[in-house]
DNA sequence: CTAAGGTTTCCTGTTT
DNA sequence: GAAACAGGAAACCTTA
């Protein structure tokens, strides 16, 4: 049976998802739409964890096991104190609003203070990580609130949830927002693995990997940070990015919400005003039928942005039906590193029905399950995507820029800056090498900057490997300040680890300084990296004019104009 | 082999 | 008292 949920083809390394989208809010949706079920059926196997491997992409210093172990023991949260989901969710909600955890809710897991803010209320690192792993402990809890969502990477999107009367705890917090906690459990959910099709890359750890213990540091109890967000966090992120695996018209209402908040996050919309929850009852099909007016009616201030993003989304990506394994072998041409799909569109289009294929730069053909062309079913497609290069670019975090055409439009910047008082995301420098390091920089689950097949004959293997080796070398020899910038541009780490204070001026702040240090250490194959050392290296940049001092503010740095220009220049090239 | 650049490590002292 | 900051000094690593 043809899939009703065609997959995006956004990366040659991103394989077909094998875990059905199970948003914790799913229980509230008895609509359990055919989309989801077909998508599940279409998956190779639900919860198939066979891909769990002791990947070579080991994260040095990674401590996911310890991390999860702590969770199980309750240490990750509060030592011997009991875990209180209400308090925890309240803190999370607060954190989502303020960026700060309330320290008083928890006790330190390390015994040493690990304050990262001058106010002292920034939660400790380990516990902060637990935010991502929270769902594993609280059993796929979902927050429902009117508060803005957290980063997709932080795996804590939040939106109102009202239709699940069972297995839930509704409660009120001091901001009078109604929260909703489900108590669904998923005993089958392993705590220590990464699917190799995770949107966060191919790093995998198995639960029997060695545990990296805490390391003594001269000045503090140095916590062992995973070089990447916790596996559970990544899994949750993956789940929350389920919409990336379906054509928008096939999105469930959960997908719609996830996407809406993803957009909000990506565009840096003002969450105080953002009314994403108004989209909560819409399916993807309905969304695609909506006009600009509908969007602005639901979300007066940012509706246009969402409208444009959806439009561009529909224009800028390719979809393909996932192939059966035997089809893969018989239909596919040898995989080219420059092609975004294992199969050329023409082939898959001609042989498969029930999915839509959208060309990179425009709509080509839409075929429903009856083989009827559906080009005109959505007004977006009727517009033939003339606005592809228009005022909004689909923000993406491009980590392999060699193969990616740039859709970013310089026009968008000023307009949106003026209209919405915000600044568009900047891209990493064009010469930024891809993330191939063990610290597993996440590959974004969806990018509109799809790699386009280069003209001509694909390179021979040796050259490819050579290229890869060169890139690996580049990664390893990447400068710290470039790494910092890149991390800032990475939604998996911004705002969780680092965040912009003022992106235009290049002012940023370490949120989890030690975690960033561990990331940096992972990049440099140095497990002993600490924030202390990293900051020393940062201070060298003052003299070299790459960073400027930000007086009186701890953990805050500022890229110099020179550095920012260099980054932009690199991007330009 | 050498020099240079860019950290990394260690350290002491200061500020928050 | 602890974390963060500041900066000197030397070691280390990579590249040219």
XYZ file of C-alpha atoms in Angstrom, chain A:
573
model
C 0.000 0.000 0.000
C 1.415 3.322 -0.944
C 2.461 5.503 1.854
C 0.385 8.422 2.753
C 3.349 9.892 4.417
C 6.064 10.390 1.933
C 9.394 11.175 3.294
C 11.369 14.200 2.723
C 14.556 13.575 1.040
C 16.769 15.993 2.676
C 19.990 14.254 3.123
C 21.704 11.305 1.797
C 22.646 10.245 5.251
C 19.277 10.616 6.778
C 17.626 7.325 6.305
C 14.083 6.363 6.664
C 12.814 6.782 10.156
C 12.085 3.594 11.876
C 10.313 4.786 14.875
C 6.778 5.956 14.420
C 6.015 9.337 15.647
C 4.707 8.963 19.119
C 4.230 12.344 20.555
C 3.295 12.030 24.134
C 0.300 14.101 23.283
C -0.789 11.378 21.000
C -3.003 9.876 23.574
C -4.966 13.023 23.536
C -5.551 12.629 19.874
C -7.846 9.855 19.328
C -7.994 11.114 15.870
C -5.008 8.793 15.492
C -5.143 9.636 11.946
C -4.607 7.362 9.088
C -1.601 9.412 8.312
C 0.130 8.336 11.413
C -0.892 4.759 11.079
C 0.133 4.573 7.510
C 3.327 6.223 8.348
C 3.873 3.684 11.018
C 3.047 0.872 8.721
C 5.374 2.317 6.297
C 8.182 2.316 8.688
C 10.467 -0.593 8.464
C 9.498 -1.618 11.921
C 8.206 0.227 14.825
C 10.659 0.786 17.560
C 13.127 -1.170 15.661
C 16.269 -0.674 17.567
C 18.364 -2.932 15.548
C 20.275 0.008 14.399
C 21.729 0.458 17.773
C 25.347 -0.086 17.407
C 28.498 0.700 19.089
C 29.085 3.279 16.539
C 32.471 4.377 15.629
C 31.141 7.802 16.138
C 31.865 7.532 19.731
C 31.560 10.640 21.716
C 34.681 11.150 23.694
C 33.783 12.191 27.103
C 30.277 11.226 26.428
C 28.545 10.260 29.503
C 25.150 9.344 28.343
C 25.208 6.180 30.312
C 26.212 7.784 33.459
C 23.684 10.381 32.766
C 20.912 7.968 32.344
C 22.105 5.940 35.206
C 21.821 8.964 37.347
C 18.353 9.458 36.167
C 17.376 6.010 37.115
C 18.870 6.506 40.510
C 17.191 9.780 40.874
C 20.552 11.435 41.184
C 20.221 13.355 38.041
C 17.420 15.281 39.462
C 17.921 15.747 43.066
C 20.144 13.241 44.641
C 18.107 11.393 47.137
C 15.212 13.741 47.055
C 12.129 12.685 45.304
C 11.339 13.655 41.837
C 8.353 15.878 41.662
C 6.979 16.137 38.142
C 4.799 19.085 38.954
C 7.658 21.069 40.295
C 9.861 19.951 37.555
C 7.455 20.867 34.839
C 6.784 24.148 36.501
C 10.481 24.783 36.440
C 10.657 23.752 32.858
C 7.819 26.045 31.996
C 9.529 28.796 33.818
C 12.729 27.964 32.144
C 11.046 28.127 28.818
C 9.946 31.605 29.662
C 12.963 32.887 31.423
C 15.761 30.648 30.404
C 16.463 29.917 34.011
C 15.700 26.989 36.122
C 14.687 27.619 39.634
C 17.498 26.281 41.663
C 15.485 25.996 44.805
C 13.436 23.232 43.335
C 16.336 20.918 43.186
C 19.400 20.066 45.017
C 22.709 19.643 43.398
C 23.619 16.284 42.080
C 27.265 16.889 42.391
C 27.672 18.462 45.670
C 29.410 21.370 44.094
C 27.714 24.418 42.953
C 27.704 24.828 39.294
C 26.187 28.140 38.834
C 26.454 29.595 35.438
C 24.711 32.793 35.913
C 25.436 35.722 38.008
C 22.078 35.450 39.607
C 22.909 31.969 40.639
C 19.631 30.510 39.600
C 20.772 28.811 36.488
C 20.298 25.216 37.029
C 23.203 22.853 37.211
C 24.426 21.228 34.118
C 23.528 17.698 34.867
C 20.078 18.654 35.832
C 19.760 20.818 32.871
C 20.496 17.868 30.712
C 17.799 16.059 32.486
C 15.365 18.322 30.865
C 15.961 16.404 27.741
C 15.882 13.080 29.405
C 12.941 14.033 31.416
C 10.512 12.182 29.297
C 12.261 8.943 29.875
C 11.914 9.273 33.554
C 8.563 10.868 33.684
C 7.419 8.487 31.068
C 6.887 10.531 28.020
C 5.341 13.336 29.818
C 4.132 16.157 27.781
C 3.740 19.649 28.927
C 0.798 21.553 27.826
C 0.925 25.175 28.364
C 0.625 28.418 26.695
C 4.193 29.023 27.377
C 6.526 29.107 24.475
C 8.175 25.925 23.482
C 11.707 25.118 24.151
C 14.098 24.388 21.470
C 13.391 21.323 19.458
C 16.709 20.185 20.617
C 15.692 20.544 24.131
C 12.779 18.388 23.321
C 10.307 20.251 25.336
C 7.834 21.811 23.089
C 4.847 22.855 25.003
C 1.410 23.619 23.905
C -2.061 23.361 25.276
C -3.399 19.940 25.570
C -6.926 19.570 26.580
C -8.325 16.469 25.147
C -6.743 13.781 27.132
C -8.766 13.212 30.205
C -7.081 10.003 31.085
C -3.739 9.235 32.505
C -2.907 12.762 33.121
C -2.331 15.224 35.862
C -3.522 18.666 35.233
C -2.194 21.300 37.452
C -1.784 24.957 37.737
C 1.373 26.809 38.178
C 1.852 30.184 39.579
C 1.460 31.754 36.219
C -2.029 30.320 36.064
C -1.294 28.441 32.946
C -2.825 25.055 32.919
C -0.324 22.289 32.536
C -1.015 18.818 31.639
C 1.136 15.884 32.417
C 0.537 12.561 30.908
C 1.658 9.498 32.679
C 1.959 7.254 29.760
C 4.918 5.024 29.942
C 6.866 3.368 27.330
C 8.690 0.511 28.922
C 10.128 -0.461 25.625
C 11.940 2.737 25.266
C 15.602 2.096 25.758
C 17.417 4.834 27.410
C 20.752 4.640 25.738
C 20.734 4.669 22.083
C 20.578 6.826 19.112
C 19.022 5.722 15.978
C 21.401 6.075 13.200
C 18.718 7.915 11.345
C 18.386 10.363 14.116
C 18.186 13.879 12.881
C 21.083 14.488 15.155
C 23.446 12.456 13.242
C 24.636 9.001 13.170
C 26.201 8.723 16.489
C 24.992 5.824 18.466
C 25.791 4.558 21.824
C 24.739 1.347 23.297
C 23.847 0.816 26.836
C 26.817 -1.357 27.502
C 29.242 1.281 26.543
C 31.717 2.118 29.180
C 30.706 4.683 31.605
C 32.822 7.727 31.757
C 32.961 8.798 35.296
C 33.390 12.137 36.818
C 36.771 13.604 36.491
C 38.402 15.614 39.130
C 39.118 19.092 38.133
C 41.338 21.472 39.849
C 38.682 23.911 40.710
C 35.481 22.059 40.739
C 33.687 18.834 40.508
C 33.949 18.513 36.829
C 30.823 16.949 35.578
C 31.001 14.522 32.789
C 29.097 15.894 29.959
C 28.061 14.028 26.986
C 29.636 15.572 23.990
C 26.224 15.699 22.574
C 22.848 16.139 24.139
C 21.604 13.112 25.937
C 20.428 10.301 23.827
C 17.003 10.617 25.251
C 16.976 14.250 24.413
C 17.923 13.399 20.912
C 15.247 10.819 20.694
C 12.716 13.253 21.951
C 13.977 15.759 19.506
C 13.644 13.245 16.796
C 10.126 12.578 17.815
C 9.320 16.222 17.901
C 10.705 16.608 14.464
C 8.447 13.996 13.063
C 6.965 16.542 10.760
C 10.170 16.463 8.823
C 9.302 13.020 7.660
C 5.960 13.788 6.174
C 4.627 15.942 3.492
C 2.925 18.878 5.170
C -0.373 17.804 3.752
C 0.023 14.624 5.705
C 0.894 16.204 8.966
C -1.178 15.330 11.950
C -2.264 18.099 14.224
C 0.649 17.234 16.457
C 3.012 17.578 13.549
C 1.489 20.911 12.746
C 2.084 22.157 16.240
C 5.583 20.836 16.335
C 6.348 22.549 13.119
C 4.704 25.774 14.179
C 6.799 25.966 17.284
C 9.841 24.880 15.402
C 9.321 27.807 13.067
C 8.790 30.091 16.009
C 11.993 28.931 17.527
C 13.877 29.124 14.301
C 12.700 32.594 13.495
C 13.249 33.790 16.999
C 9.694 34.970 17.275
C 8.683 36.787 20.366
C 7.093 34.069 22.398
C 5.255 36.511 24.545
C 3.096 37.338 21.588
C 3.239 34.140 19.703
C -0.055 32.293 19.542
C 1.023 29.017 18.103
C -1.534 27.184 20.132
C -4.207 28.591 17.849
C -3.051 26.074 15.294
C -3.550 23.158 17.587
C -6.602 21.681 15.965
C -5.392 21.865 12.430
C -4.132 19.016 10.390
C -1.505 19.497 7.773
C -4.074 19.194 5.034
C -6.077 22.002 6.550
C -2.994 24.055 7.061
C -2.059 23.726 3.437
C -5.453 24.968 2.407
C -5.203 28.076 4.458
C -4.490 31.427 2.985
C -2.454 34.281 4.288
C -5.558 35.735 5.849
C -6.243 32.563 7.729
C -2.748 32.522 9.089
C -2.831 36.096 10.212
C -6.239 35.565 11.726
C -4.931 32.743 13.850
C -1.665 34.428 14.581
C -1.979 38.131 13.945
C 1.600 39.085 14.468
C 3.531 36.219 13.019
C 0.965 34.557 10.836
C 2.593 35.855 7.750
C 5.908 34.376 8.682
C 4.368 31.008 9.259
C 2.496 31.269 6.023
C 5.642 32.104 4.147
C 7.595 29.390 5.853
C 5.046 26.814 4.925
C 4.953 28.064 1.413
C 8.669 27.874 1.131
C 8.667 24.549 2.807
C 6.375 23.208 0.183
C 8.509 24.675 -2.495
C 11.936 23.920 -1.347
C 12.002 20.276 -0.561
C 11.868 16.980 -2.258
C 9.652 14.187 -1.212
C 10.005 10.628 -2.045
C 8.254 7.514 -1.114
C 10.363 5.290 0.996
C 11.442 2.277 -0.924
C 11.293 -1.274 0.097
C 14.708 -2.736 0.593
C 14.468 -4.755 -2.577
C 13.433 -1.678 -4.469
C 16.415 0.048 -3.114
C 18.654 -2.493 -4.583
C 16.931 -2.803 -7.903
C 15.881 0.737 -8.573
C 18.549 2.818 -7.164
C 21.526 3.986 -8.916
C 24.664 3.895 -6.918
C 24.471 6.443 -4.264
C 26.101 9.617 -5.155
C 27.407 11.803 -2.465
C 25.915 14.666 -4.297
C 22.462 13.380 -4.719
C 19.970 13.944 -2.034
C 18.142 10.791 -2.604
C 19.151 7.252 -3.157
C 16.949 7.255 -6.188
C 16.712 9.886 -8.811
C 13.361 11.632 -8.711
C 12.460 10.687 -12.207
C 12.680 7.067 -11.462
C 10.838 7.109 -8.257
C 8.240 9.398 -9.651
C 7.442 7.237 -12.521
C 7.201 4.094 -10.595
C 5.502 5.084 -7.435
C 2.185 6.461 -6.558
C 0.630 7.758 -3.459
C 3.186 10.303 -2.741
C 4.090 13.633 -3.965
C 7.330 14.628 -5.402
C 8.346 18.172 -5.233
C 11.301 19.287 -7.108
C 13.924 21.249 -5.453
C 12.837 24.496 -6.881
C 9.253 23.904 -7.559
C 6.306 21.676 -7.686
C 6.394 19.119 -10.328
C 3.870 16.431 -9.925
C 1.611 15.359 -7.205
C 0.134 11.970 -7.480
C -2.396 10.666 -5.086
C -3.065 7.079 -4.351
C -5.329 6.843 -7.344
C -2.737 8.234 -9.554
C -4.610 11.456 -10.017
C -2.532 14.508 -10.367
C -3.066 16.796 -7.510
C -1.086 19.754 -8.499
C -3.870 22.143 -7.865
C -5.080 20.846 -4.573
C -3.231 23.356 -2.623
C -2.958 26.963 -3.301
C 0.622 26.880 -2.360
C 1.301 24.692 -5.246
C -0.897 26.719 -7.531
C 1.433 29.539 -6.899
C 4.169 27.426 -8.369
C 6.435 28.627 -5.716
C 7.288 31.845 -7.358
C 8.193 33.160 -4.028
C 10.895 30.748 -3.313
C 13.560 33.322 -3.139
C 11.296 35.832 -1.610
C 11.398 37.538 1.650
C 11.827 34.580 3.907
C 14.381 31.995 3.662
C 13.805 28.695 5.252
C 16.317 28.763 7.928
C 18.476 25.805 8.011
C 21.634 24.866 9.696
C 23.806 23.747 6.992
C 26.670 21.584 8.040
C 27.787 20.439 4.697
C 27.884 23.526 2.721
C 29.781 22.170 -0.133
C 26.765 20.587 -1.612
C 24.119 22.935 -0.600
C 22.781 25.702 -2.703
C 22.014 28.751 -0.724
C 18.411 29.690 -0.548
C 19.044 32.416 1.870
C 17.820 35.656 0.615
C 19.501 38.762 1.664
C 16.286 40.581 1.056
C 14.668 38.949 3.951
C 16.899 40.381 6.540
C 15.955 43.962 6.607
C 12.324 43.483 5.997
C 11.816 41.087 8.829
C 14.179 42.888 10.999
C 12.108 45.973 10.655
C 8.759 44.380 10.688
C 9.246 42.000 13.530
C 12.122 43.495 15.367
C 14.213 40.449 14.972
C 17.138 39.282 13.033
C 17.252 36.410 10.729
C 19.343 33.458 11.488
C 22.753 33.551 10.071
C 24.379 30.655 8.534
C 27.605 29.153 9.483
C 30.505 30.168 7.364
C 30.428 28.646 3.984
C 33.708 27.018 4.483
C 32.583 25.430 7.667
C 33.458 21.821 7.421
C 30.815 19.269 8.063
C 30.341 17.826 11.465
C 31.861 14.455 11.366
C 33.392 14.456 14.738
C 32.467 12.052 17.427
C 30.700 14.748 19.281
C 27.978 14.197 16.791
C 26.785 17.551 15.795
C 23.265 17.033 14.866
C 22.368 17.041 11.295
C 19.201 18.987 11.069
C 16.273 16.747 10.371
C 15.053 19.019 7.714
C 16.765 21.504 5.632
C 15.483 23.382 2.706
C 19.019 23.660 1.521
C 18.952 20.278 0.042
C 22.089 19.079 -1.505
C 21.755 19.306 -5.207
C 23.427 16.789 -7.351
C 26.459 18.216 -8.905
C 26.614 18.134 -12.635
C 28.795 15.631 -14.292
C 30.030 12.289 -13.329
C 30.149 11.553 -9.641
C 33.594 11.464 -8.186
C 35.340 8.238 -7.658
C 35.457 6.780 -4.224
C 39.038 7.641 -3.524
C 38.449 11.252 -4.141
C 35.440 11.234 -1.932
C 37.361 9.713 0.889
C 40.110 12.165 0.351
C 37.611 14.944 0.506
C 36.183 13.521 3.653
C 39.586 13.240 5.223
C 40.261 16.834 4.358
C 37.002 17.845 5.913
C 37.745 15.824 9.006
C 41.019 17.565 9.259
C 39.320 20.881 8.896
C 36.927 19.984 11.651
C 39.724 18.988 13.934
C 41.671 22.105 13.217
C 38.752 24.361 13.397
C 39.366 27.471 15.414
C 37.675 27.832 18.697
C 35.894 31.002 17.793
C 34.544 29.404 14.648
C 33.377 26.477 16.649
C 31.652 28.799 19.064
C 29.958 30.618 16.258
C 28.897 27.410 14.659
C 27.520 26.111 17.890
C 25.575 29.281 18.285
C 24.054 28.666 14.912
C 23.110 25.174 15.795
C 19.598 24.769 17.148
C 20.634 21.703 19.033
C 22.933 23.766 21.181
C 21.417 27.179 21.031
C 19.881 28.042 23.417
C 20.572 24.976 25.424
C 24.325 25.390 25.668
C 24.986 28.775 24.210
C 22.744 31.558 23.199
C 22.841 34.865 21.493
C 22.341 37.868 23.623
C 22.442 40.094 20.630
C 23.100 38.290 17.447
C 23.474 41.396 15.385
C 26.254 42.655 17.596
C 27.738 39.240 18.091
C 27.079 39.100 21.805
C 26.522 35.669 23.175
C 26.374 33.892 26.479
C 27.384 30.500 27.714
C 24.389 28.782 29.179
C 26.125 25.561 30.031
C 29.740 26.472 29.931
C 31.113 23.089 30.867
C 28.925 21.394 28.332
C 30.266 23.629 25.613
C 33.759 22.897 26.821
C 33.064 19.217 26.553
C 31.749 19.731 23.070
C 34.884 21.567 22.193
C 36.937 18.854 23.795
C 35.059 16.326 21.736
C 35.939 18.245 18.640
C 39.584 18.321 19.559
C 39.680 14.821 20.911
C 40.489 16.143 24.295
C 38.484 14.713 27.104
C 40.110 16.990 29.615
C 38.771 20.191 28.226
C 37.114 22.413 30.735
C 35.466 25.758 30.568
C 38.412 27.167 32.425
C 40.733 26.175 29.638
C 38.334 27.078 26.961
C 37.866 30.495 28.460
C 41.602 30.989 28.560
C 41.710 30.348 24.878
C 38.849 32.733 24.460
C 40.734 35.401 26.315
C 43.582 35.091 23.890
C 41.129 36.333 21.334
C 40.834 39.666 23.047
C 44.340 40.542 22.115
C 43.904 39.203 18.634
C 40.799 41.224 18.090
C 38.477 38.342 17.534
C 36.550 38.832 20.730
C 35.764 41.956 22.644
C 35.309 42.143 26.351
C 31.874 42.498 27.766
C 32.506 44.153 31.073
C 30.687 43.088 34.137
C 28.859 40.191 32.589
C 29.907 36.681 33.363
C 29.934 34.099 30.653
C 29.155 36.739 28.104
C 31.442 37.367 25.163
C 31.232 39.402 22.062
C 32.542 38.708 18.625
C 34.402 41.627 17.235
C 33.257 43.278 14.097
C 36.262 41.750 12.441
C 35.214 38.261 13.405
C 31.649 38.798 12.361
C 32.774 40.141 9.035
C 35.034 37.193 8.573
C 32.215 34.841 9.230
C 29.972 36.643 6.801
C 32.713 36.738 4.265
C 33.233 33.045 4.605
C 29.543 32.507 4.219
C 29.553 34.628 1.150
C 32.293 32.583 -0.382
